[in-house]
mmCIF file of C-alpha atoms and ligand atoms in Angstrom:
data_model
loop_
_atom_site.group_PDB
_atom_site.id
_atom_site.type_symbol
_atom_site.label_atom_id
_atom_site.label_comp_id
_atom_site.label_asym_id
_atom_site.label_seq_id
_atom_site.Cartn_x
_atom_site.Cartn_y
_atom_site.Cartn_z
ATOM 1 C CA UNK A 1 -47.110 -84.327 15.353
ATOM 2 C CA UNK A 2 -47.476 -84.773 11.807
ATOM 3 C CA UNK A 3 -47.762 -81.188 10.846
ATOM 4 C CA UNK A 4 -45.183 -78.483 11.331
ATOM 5 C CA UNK A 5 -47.218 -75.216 10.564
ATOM 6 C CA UNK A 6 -45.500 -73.231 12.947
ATOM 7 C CA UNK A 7 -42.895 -73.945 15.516
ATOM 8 C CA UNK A 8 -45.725 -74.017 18.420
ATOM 9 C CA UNK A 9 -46.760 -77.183 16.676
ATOM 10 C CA UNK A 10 -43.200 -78.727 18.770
ATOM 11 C CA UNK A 11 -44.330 -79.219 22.242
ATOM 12 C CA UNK A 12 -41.113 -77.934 24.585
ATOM 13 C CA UNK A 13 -40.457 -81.542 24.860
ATOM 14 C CA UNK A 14 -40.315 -82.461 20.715
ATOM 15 C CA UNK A 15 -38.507 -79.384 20.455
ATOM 16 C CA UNK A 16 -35.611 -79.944 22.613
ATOM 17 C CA UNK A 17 -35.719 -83.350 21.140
ATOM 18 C CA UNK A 18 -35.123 -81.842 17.638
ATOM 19 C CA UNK A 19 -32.558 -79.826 18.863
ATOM 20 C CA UNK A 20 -30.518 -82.641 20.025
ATOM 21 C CA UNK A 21 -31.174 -84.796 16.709
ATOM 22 C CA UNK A 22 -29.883 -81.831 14.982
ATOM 23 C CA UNK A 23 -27.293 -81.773 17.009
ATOM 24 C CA UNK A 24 -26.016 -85.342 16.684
ATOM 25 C CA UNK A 25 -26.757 -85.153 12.377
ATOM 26 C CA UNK A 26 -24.546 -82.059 12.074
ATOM 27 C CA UNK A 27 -21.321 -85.149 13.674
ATOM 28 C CA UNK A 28 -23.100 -88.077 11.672
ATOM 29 C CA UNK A 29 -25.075 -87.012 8.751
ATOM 30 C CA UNK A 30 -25.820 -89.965 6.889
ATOM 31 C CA UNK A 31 -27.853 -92.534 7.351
ATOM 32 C CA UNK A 32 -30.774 -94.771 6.133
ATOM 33 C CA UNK A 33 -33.751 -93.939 8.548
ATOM 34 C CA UNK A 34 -35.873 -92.633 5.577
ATOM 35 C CA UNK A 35 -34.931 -95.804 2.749
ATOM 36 C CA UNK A 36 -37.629 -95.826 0.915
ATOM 37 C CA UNK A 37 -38.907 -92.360 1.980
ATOM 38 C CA UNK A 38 -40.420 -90.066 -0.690
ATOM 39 C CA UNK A 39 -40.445 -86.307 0.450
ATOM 40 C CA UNK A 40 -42.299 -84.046 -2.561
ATOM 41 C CA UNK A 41 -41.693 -80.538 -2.375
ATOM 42 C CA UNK A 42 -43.705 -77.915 -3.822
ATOM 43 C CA UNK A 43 -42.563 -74.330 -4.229
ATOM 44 C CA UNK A 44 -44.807 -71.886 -5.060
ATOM 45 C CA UNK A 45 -42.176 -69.192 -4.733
ATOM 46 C CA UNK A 46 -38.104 -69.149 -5.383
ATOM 47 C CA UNK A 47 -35.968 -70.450 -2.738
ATOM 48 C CA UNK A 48 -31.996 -71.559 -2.920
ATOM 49 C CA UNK A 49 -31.686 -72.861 0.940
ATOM 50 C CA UNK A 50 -34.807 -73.978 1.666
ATOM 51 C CA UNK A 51 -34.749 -76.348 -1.601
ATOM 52 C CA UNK A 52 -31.078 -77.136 -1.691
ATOM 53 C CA UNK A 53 -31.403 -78.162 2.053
ATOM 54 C CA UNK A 54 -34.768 -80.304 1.910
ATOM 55 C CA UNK A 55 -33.383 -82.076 -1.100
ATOM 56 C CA UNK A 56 -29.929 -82.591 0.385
ATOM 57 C CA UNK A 57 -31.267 -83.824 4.270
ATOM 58 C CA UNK A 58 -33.551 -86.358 2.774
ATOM 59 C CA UNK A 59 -31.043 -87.793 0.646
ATOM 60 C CA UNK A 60 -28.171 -87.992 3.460
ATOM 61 C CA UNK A 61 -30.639 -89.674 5.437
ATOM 62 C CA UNK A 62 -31.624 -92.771 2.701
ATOM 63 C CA UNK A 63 -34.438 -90.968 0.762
ATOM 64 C CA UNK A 64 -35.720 -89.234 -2.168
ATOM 65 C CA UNK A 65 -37.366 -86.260 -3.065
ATOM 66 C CA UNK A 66 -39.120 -84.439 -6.507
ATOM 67 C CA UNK A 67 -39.458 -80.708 -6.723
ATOM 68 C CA UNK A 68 -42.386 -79.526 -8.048
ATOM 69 C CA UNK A 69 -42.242 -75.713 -9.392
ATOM 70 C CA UNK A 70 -46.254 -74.580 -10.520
ATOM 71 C CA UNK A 71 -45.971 -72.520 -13.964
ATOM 72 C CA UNK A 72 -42.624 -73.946 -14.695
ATOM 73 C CA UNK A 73 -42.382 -77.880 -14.201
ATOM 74 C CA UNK A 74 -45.680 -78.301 -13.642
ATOM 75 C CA UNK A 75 -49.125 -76.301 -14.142
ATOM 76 C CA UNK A 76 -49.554 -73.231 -12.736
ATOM 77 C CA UNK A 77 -51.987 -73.832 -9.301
ATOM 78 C CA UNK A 78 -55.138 -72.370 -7.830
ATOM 79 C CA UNK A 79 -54.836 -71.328 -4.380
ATOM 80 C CA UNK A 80 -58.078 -69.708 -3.084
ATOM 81 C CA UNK A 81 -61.067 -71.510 -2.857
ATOM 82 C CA UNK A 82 -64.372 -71.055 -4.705
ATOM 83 C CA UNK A 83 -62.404 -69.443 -7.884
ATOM 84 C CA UNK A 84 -63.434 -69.204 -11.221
ATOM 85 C CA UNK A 85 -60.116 -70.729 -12.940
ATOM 86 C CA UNK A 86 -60.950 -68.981 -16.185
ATOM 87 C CA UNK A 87 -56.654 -67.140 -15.895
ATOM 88 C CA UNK A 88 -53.472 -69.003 -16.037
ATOM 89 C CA UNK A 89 -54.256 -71.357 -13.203
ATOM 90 C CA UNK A 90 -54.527 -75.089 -14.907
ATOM 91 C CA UNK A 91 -55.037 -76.513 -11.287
ATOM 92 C CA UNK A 92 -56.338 -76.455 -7.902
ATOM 93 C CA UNK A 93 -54.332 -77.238 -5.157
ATOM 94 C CA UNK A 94 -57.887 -78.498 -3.698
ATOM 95 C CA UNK A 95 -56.436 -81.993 -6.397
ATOM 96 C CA UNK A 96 -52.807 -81.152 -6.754
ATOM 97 C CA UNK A 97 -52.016 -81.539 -2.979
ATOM 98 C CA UNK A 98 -53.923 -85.261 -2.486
ATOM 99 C CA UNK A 99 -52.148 -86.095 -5.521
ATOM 100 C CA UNK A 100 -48.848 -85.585 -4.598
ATOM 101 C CA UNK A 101 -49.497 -86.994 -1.298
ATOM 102 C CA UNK A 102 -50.486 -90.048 -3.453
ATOM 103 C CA UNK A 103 -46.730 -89.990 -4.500
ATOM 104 C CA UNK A 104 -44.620 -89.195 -1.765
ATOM 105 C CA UNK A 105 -44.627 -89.953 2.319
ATOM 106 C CA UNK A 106 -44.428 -86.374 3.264
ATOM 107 C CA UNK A 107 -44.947 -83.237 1.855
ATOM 108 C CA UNK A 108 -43.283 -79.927 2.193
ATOM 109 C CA UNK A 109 -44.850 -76.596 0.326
ATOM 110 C CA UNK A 110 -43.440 -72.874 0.116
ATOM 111 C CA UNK A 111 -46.165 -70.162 -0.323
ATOM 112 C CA UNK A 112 -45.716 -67.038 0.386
ATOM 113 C CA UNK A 113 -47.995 -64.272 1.204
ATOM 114 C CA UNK A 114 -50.128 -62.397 -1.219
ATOM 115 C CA UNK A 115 -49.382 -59.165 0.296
ATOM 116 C CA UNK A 116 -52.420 -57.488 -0.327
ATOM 117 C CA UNK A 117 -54.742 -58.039 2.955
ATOM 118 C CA UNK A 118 -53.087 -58.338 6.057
ATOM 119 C CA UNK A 119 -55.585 -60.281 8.250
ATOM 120 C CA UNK A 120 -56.136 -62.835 5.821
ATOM 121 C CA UNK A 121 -51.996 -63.103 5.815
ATOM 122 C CA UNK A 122 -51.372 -63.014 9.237
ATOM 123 C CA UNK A 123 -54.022 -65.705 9.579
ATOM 124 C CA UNK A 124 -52.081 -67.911 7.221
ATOM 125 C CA UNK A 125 -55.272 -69.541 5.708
ATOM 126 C CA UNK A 126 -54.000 -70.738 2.691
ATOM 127 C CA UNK A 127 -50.761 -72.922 3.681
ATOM 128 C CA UNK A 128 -53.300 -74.451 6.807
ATOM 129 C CA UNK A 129 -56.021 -75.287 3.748
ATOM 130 C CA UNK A 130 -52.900 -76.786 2.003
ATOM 131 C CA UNK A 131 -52.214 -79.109 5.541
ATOM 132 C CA UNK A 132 -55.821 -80.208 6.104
ATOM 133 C CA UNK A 133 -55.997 -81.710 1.955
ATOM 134 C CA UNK A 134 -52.512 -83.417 2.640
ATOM 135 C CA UNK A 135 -53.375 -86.722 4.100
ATOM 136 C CA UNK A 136 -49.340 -86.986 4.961
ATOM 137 C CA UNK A 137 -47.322 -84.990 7.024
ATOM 138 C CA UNK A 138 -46.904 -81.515 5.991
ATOM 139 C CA UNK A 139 -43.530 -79.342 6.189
ATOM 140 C CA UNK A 140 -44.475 -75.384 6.138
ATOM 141 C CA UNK A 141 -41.214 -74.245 3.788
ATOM 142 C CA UNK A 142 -42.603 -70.655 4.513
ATOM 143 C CA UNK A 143 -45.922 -69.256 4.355
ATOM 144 C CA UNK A 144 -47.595 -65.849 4.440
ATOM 145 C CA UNK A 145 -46.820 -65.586 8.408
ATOM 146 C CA UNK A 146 -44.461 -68.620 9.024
ATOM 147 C CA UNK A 147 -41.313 -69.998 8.745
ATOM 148 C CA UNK A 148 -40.701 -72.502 10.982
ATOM 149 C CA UNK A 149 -37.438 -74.336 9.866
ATOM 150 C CA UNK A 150 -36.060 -71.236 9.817
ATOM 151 C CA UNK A 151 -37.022 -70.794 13.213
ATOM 152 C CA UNK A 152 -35.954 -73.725 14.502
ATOM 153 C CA UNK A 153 -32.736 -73.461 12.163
ATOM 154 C CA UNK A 154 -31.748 -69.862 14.304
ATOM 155 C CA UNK A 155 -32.688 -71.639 17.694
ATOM 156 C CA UNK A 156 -29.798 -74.385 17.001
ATOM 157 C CA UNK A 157 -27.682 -71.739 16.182
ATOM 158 C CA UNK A 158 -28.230 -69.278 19.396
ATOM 159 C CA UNK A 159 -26.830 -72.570 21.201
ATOM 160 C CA UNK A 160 -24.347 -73.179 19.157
ATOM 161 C CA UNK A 161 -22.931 -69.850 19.764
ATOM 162 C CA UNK A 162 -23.098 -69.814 23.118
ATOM 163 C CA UNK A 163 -25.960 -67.052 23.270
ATOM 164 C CA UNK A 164 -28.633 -67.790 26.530
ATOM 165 C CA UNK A 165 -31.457 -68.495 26.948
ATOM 166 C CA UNK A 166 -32.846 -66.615 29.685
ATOM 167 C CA UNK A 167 -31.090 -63.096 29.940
ATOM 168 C CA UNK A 168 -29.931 -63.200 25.916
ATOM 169 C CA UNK A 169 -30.641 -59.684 24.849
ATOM 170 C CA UNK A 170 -31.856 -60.218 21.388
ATOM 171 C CA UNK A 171 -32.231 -57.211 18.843
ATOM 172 C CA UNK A 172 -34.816 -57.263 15.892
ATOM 173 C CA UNK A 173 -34.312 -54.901 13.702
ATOM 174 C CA UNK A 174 -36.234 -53.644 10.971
ATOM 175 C CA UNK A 175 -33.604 -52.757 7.564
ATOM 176 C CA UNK A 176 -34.052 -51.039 4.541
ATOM 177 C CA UNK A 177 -35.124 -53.449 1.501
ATOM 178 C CA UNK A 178 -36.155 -52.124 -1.917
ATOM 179 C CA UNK A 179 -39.451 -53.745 -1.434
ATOM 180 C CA UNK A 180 -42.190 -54.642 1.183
ATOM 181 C CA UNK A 181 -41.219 -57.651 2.252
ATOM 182 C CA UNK A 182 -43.508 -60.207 4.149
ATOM 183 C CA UNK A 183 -43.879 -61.120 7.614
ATOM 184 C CA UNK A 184 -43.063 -64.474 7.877
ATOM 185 C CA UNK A 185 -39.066 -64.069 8.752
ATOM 186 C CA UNK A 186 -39.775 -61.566 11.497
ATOM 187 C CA UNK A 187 -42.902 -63.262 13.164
ATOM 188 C CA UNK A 188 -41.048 -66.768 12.903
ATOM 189 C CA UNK A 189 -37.591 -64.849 14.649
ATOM 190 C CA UNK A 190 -39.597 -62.904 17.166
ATOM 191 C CA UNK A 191 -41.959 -65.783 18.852
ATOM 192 C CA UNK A 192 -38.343 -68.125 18.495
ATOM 193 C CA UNK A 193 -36.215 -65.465 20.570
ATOM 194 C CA UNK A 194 -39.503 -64.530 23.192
ATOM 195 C CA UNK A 195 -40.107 -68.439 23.792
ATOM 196 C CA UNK A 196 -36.580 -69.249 23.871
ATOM 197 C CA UNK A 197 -36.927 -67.078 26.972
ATOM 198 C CA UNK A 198 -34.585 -63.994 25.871
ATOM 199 C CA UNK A 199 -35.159 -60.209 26.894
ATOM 200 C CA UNK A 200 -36.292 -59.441 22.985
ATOM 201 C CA UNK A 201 -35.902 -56.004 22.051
ATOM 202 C CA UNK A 202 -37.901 -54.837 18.704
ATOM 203 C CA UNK A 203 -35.900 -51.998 16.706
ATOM 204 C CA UNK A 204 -37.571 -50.263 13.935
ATOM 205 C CA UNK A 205 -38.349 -46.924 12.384
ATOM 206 C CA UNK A 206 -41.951 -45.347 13.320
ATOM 207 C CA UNK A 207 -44.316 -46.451 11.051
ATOM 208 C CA UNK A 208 -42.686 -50.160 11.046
ATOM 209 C CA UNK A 209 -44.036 -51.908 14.258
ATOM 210 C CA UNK A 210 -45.148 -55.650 14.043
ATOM 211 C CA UNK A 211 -48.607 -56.484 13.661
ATOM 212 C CA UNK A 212 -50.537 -56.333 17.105
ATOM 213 C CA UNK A 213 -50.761 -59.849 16.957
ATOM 214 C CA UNK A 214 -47.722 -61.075 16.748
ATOM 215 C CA UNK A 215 -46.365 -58.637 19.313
ATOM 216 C CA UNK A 216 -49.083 -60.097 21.472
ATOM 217 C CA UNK A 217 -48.324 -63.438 20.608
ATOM 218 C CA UNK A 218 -44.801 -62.874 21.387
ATOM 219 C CA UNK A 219 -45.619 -61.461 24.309
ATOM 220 C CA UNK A 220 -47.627 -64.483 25.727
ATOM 221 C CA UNK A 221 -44.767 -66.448 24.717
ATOM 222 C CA UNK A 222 -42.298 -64.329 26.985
ATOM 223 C CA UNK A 223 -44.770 -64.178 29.989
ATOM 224 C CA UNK A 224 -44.566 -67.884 30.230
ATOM 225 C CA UNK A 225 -40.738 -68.540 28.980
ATOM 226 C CA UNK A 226 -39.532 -65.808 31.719
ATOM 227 C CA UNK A 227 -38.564 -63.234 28.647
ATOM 228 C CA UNK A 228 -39.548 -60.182 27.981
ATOM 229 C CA UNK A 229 -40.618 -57.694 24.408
ATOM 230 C CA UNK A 230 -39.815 -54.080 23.897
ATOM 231 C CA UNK A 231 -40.083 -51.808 21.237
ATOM 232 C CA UNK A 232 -38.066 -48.482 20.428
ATOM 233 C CA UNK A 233 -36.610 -46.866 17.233
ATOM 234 C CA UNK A 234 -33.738 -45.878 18.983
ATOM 235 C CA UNK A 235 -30.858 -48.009 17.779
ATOM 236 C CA UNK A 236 -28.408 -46.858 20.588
ATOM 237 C CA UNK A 237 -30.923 -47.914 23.421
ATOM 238 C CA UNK A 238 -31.988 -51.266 21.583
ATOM 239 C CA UNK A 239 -28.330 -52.732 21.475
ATOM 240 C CA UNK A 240 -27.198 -51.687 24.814
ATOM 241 C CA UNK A 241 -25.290 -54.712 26.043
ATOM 242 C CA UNK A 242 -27.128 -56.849 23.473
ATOM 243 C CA UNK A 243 -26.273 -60.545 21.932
ATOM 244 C CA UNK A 244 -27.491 -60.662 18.721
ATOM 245 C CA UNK A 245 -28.897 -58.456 16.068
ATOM 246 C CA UNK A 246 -31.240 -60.126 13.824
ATOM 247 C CA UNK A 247 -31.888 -58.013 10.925
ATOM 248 C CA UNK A 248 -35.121 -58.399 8.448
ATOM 249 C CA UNK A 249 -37.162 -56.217 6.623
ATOM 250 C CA UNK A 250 -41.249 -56.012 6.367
ATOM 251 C CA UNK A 251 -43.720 -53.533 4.868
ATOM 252 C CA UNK A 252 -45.374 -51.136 6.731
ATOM 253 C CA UNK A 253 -48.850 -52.923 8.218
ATOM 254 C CA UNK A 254 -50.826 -49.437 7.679
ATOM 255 C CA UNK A 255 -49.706 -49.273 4.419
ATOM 256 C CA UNK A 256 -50.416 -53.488 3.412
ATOM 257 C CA UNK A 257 -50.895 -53.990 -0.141
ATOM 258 C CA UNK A 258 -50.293 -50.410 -0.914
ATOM 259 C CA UNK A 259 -46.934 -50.099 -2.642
ATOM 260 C CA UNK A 260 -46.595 -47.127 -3.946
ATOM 261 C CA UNK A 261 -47.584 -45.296 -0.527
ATOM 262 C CA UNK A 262 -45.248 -47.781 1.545
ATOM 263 C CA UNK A 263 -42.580 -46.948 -1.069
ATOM 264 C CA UNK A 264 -42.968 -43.033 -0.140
ATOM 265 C CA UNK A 265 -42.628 -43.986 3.495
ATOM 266 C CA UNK A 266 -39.533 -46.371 3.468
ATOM 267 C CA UNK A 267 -37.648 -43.451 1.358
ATOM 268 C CA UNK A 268 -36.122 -41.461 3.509
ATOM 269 C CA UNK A 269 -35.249 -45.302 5.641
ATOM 270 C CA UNK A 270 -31.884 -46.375 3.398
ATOM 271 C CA UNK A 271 -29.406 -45.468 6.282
ATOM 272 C CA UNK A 272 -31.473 -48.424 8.011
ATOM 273 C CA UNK A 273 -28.127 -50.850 6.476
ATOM 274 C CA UNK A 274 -26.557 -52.449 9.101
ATOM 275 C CA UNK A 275 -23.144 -51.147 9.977
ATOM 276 C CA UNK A 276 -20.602 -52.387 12.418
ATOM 277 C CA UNK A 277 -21.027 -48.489 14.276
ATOM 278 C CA UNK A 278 -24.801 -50.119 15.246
ATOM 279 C CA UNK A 279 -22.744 -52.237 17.423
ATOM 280 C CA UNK A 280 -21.196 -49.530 19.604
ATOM 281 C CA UNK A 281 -23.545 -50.208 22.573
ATOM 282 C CA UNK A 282 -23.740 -53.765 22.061
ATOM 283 C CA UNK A 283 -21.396 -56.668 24.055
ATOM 284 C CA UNK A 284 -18.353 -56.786 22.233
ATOM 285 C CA UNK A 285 -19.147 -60.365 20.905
ATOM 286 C CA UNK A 286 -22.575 -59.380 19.868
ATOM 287 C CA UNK A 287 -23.590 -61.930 16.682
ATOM 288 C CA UNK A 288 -25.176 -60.751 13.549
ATOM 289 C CA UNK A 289 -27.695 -62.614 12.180
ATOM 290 C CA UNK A 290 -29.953 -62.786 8.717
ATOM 291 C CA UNK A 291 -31.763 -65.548 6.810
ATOM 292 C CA UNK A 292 -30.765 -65.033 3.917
ATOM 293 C CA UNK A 293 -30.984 -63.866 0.946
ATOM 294 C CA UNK A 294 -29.533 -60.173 1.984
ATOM 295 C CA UNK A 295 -29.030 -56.756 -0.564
ATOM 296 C CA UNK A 296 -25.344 -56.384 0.824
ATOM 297 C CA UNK A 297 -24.719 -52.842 1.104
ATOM 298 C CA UNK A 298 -28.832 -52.525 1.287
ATOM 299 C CA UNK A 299 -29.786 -54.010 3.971
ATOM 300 C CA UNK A 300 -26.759 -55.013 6.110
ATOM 301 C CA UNK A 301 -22.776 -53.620 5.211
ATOM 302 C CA UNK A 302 -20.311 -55.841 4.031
ATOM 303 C CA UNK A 303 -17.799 -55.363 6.791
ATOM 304 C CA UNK A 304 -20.565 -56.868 9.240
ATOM 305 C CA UNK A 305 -21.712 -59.431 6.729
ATOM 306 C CA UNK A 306 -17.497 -60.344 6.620
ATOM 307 C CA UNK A 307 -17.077 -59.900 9.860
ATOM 308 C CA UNK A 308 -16.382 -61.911 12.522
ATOM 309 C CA UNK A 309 -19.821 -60.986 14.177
ATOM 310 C CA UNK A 310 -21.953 -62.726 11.025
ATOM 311 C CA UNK A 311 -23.401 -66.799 11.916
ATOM 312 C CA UNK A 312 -25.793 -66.107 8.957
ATOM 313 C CA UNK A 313 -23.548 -69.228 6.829
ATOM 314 C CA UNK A 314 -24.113 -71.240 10.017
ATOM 315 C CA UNK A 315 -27.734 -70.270 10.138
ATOM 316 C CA UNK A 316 -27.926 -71.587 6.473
ATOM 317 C CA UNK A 317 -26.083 -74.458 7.480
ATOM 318 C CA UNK A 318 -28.354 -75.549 10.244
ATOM 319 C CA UNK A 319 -31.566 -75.653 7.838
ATOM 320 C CA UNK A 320 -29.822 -78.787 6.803
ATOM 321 C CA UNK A 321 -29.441 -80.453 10.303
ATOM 322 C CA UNK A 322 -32.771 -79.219 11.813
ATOM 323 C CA UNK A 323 -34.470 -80.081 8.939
ATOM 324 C CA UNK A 324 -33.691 -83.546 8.945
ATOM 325 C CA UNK A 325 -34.412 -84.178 12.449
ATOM 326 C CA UNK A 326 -37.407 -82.487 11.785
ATOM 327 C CA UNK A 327 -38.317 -84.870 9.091
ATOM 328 C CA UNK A 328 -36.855 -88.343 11.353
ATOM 329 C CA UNK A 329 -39.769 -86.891 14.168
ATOM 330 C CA UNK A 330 -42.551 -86.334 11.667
ATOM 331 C CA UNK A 331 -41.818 -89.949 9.289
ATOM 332 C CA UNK A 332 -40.089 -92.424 11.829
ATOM 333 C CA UNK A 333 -41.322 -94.217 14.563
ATOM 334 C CA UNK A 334 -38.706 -92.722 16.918
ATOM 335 C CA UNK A 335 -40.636 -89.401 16.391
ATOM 336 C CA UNK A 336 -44.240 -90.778 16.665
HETATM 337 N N1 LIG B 401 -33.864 -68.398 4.338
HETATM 338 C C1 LIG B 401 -34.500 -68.985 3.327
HETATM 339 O O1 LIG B 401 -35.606 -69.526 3.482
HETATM 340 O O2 LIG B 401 -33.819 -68.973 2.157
HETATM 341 P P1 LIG B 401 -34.443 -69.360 0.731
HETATM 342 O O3 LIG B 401 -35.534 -68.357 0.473
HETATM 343 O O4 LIG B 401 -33.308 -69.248 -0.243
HETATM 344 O O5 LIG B 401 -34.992 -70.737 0.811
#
């Protein structure tokens, strides 16, 4: 495996594999397994954890890394093929990724979704056209529909809470955000919860289901982990006797790449904040959980993100760990 696209790219096998490296890095986190090692990272978009965490992992484990930023350290880049680079694009990723790959022994790129047509995002074209020029292995950082560290990140941490597999009753809910926000957080959380095997409830307002296909997807997932997916907008029903709430916001699919409509829609949506009330029906231990970043008081209230319920610092935390046992199974021979 010398792409990680997606977390289906981990056969069951690698993954619990993975799981266990992070594991044994979170107790010993330094070594030298990558001396010599050059990861480059390339973020189209902003990021605090993903970058801090790449740069830190492949350092604690012997390595080095350079950050490249297009339009501010470097040129700005091309993404789709067959442009006309007569804008502010210097350069096409069609030469910038081979190049770096001529620099480095792995590569890891962020690029987030355009957010204007929803089939081409959901098919996550541009981030797989990025993989196929990288002669290396390839870290997805997030993409228009992906974000597989993140993934595996919130996997290590269901077990590190104690949550289970099979009969975990796992709530994602849709919040309110200022903004549209992209799909990759929510398809990445929902396939990781239906294939971790849990009963996977989906809680959002009408006019905010998933995609068909990642509902599907998840679905297929479930059938074959012995889970299950549901979908309601009732937030009493979705939390009865549940484990977790994992909150995220998305755009409404009808209304892709049409702000100002989507904005008219979401509105009326701002008491969709997380409060600790949401957790009346839930098991009294229930965990809250969030990627991060989060609009306190927007998206999710501060007495739950203060609370005793909230693993999203140990969420952040495990990027670190699962990231570099990610990186030992896609560079070292232990991985091959
Ligand atoms: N969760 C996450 O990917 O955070 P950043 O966007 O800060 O990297």
């Amino acid at each position: 495996m010398k792409q990680f696209l997606d977390l289906s790219d981990l056969s069951d096998e690698r993954l619990e594999a993975v799981l266990r490296r992070a594991k044994q890095l979170e107790a010993n986190p330094l070594s030298s397994a990558l001396r010599g090692k050059i990861v480059a990272l390339l973020f189209l978009n902003p990021s605090l954890r993903t970058l801090a965490s790449m740069e830190a992992g492949v350092k604690q484990l012997g390595g080095d890394t350079f950050v490249i930023t297009p339009g501010q350290s470097s040129w700005a880049l091309e993404t789709r093929d067959g442009a006309v680079m007569d804008g502010d694009a210097v350069e096409h990723v069609r030469e910038a990724i081979p190049v770096l790959a001529e620099y480095a022994d792995a590569l890891g790129v962020r690029c987030f979704a355009k957010g204007k047509d929803l089939a081409e995002d959901l098919a996550d074209g541009v981030i797989r056209r990025m993989a196929e020029l990288c002669p290396k292995p390839f870290v997805n950082l997030e993409s228009a529909a992906a974000h597989p560290c993140q993934a595996l990140a919130d996997w290590k941490t269901l077990e590190d809470v104690g949550i289970p597999r099979r009969g975990g009753r796992f709530v994602l809910s849709w919040a309110y955000h200022p903004k549209p926000l992209a799909l990759a957080v929510p398809a990445a959380a929902l396939a990781m919860a239906a294939r971790r095997g849990m009963d996977v409830t989906l809680l959002r307002p009408d006019g905010y289901a998933l995609p068909g296909p990642l509902v599907e997807r998840a679905a297929r997932l479930a059938a074959e982990s012995g889970g299950s997916i549901r979908q309601t907008a009732d937030r009493r029903e979705a939390l009865e006797g549940a484990h977790v709430l994992y909150a995220k916001s998305w755009g409404a699919p009808d209304l892709y790449g049409r702000p100002a409509e989507e904005a008219e829609r979401r509105r009326p949506l701002r008491d969709w904040c997380v409060a600790e009330d949401w957790f009346a029906t839930a098991r009294p231990d229930a965990r809250f959980m969030h990627c991060l970043p989060v609009r306190r008081n927007v998206k999710v209230r501060d007495e739950v993100l203060d609370g005793p319920r909230s693993v999203v610092l140990r969420e952040a935390g495990n990027r670190l760990h699962a990231q570099k046992a990610l990186l030992l199974e896609l560079l070292t021979e232990e991985g091959a």
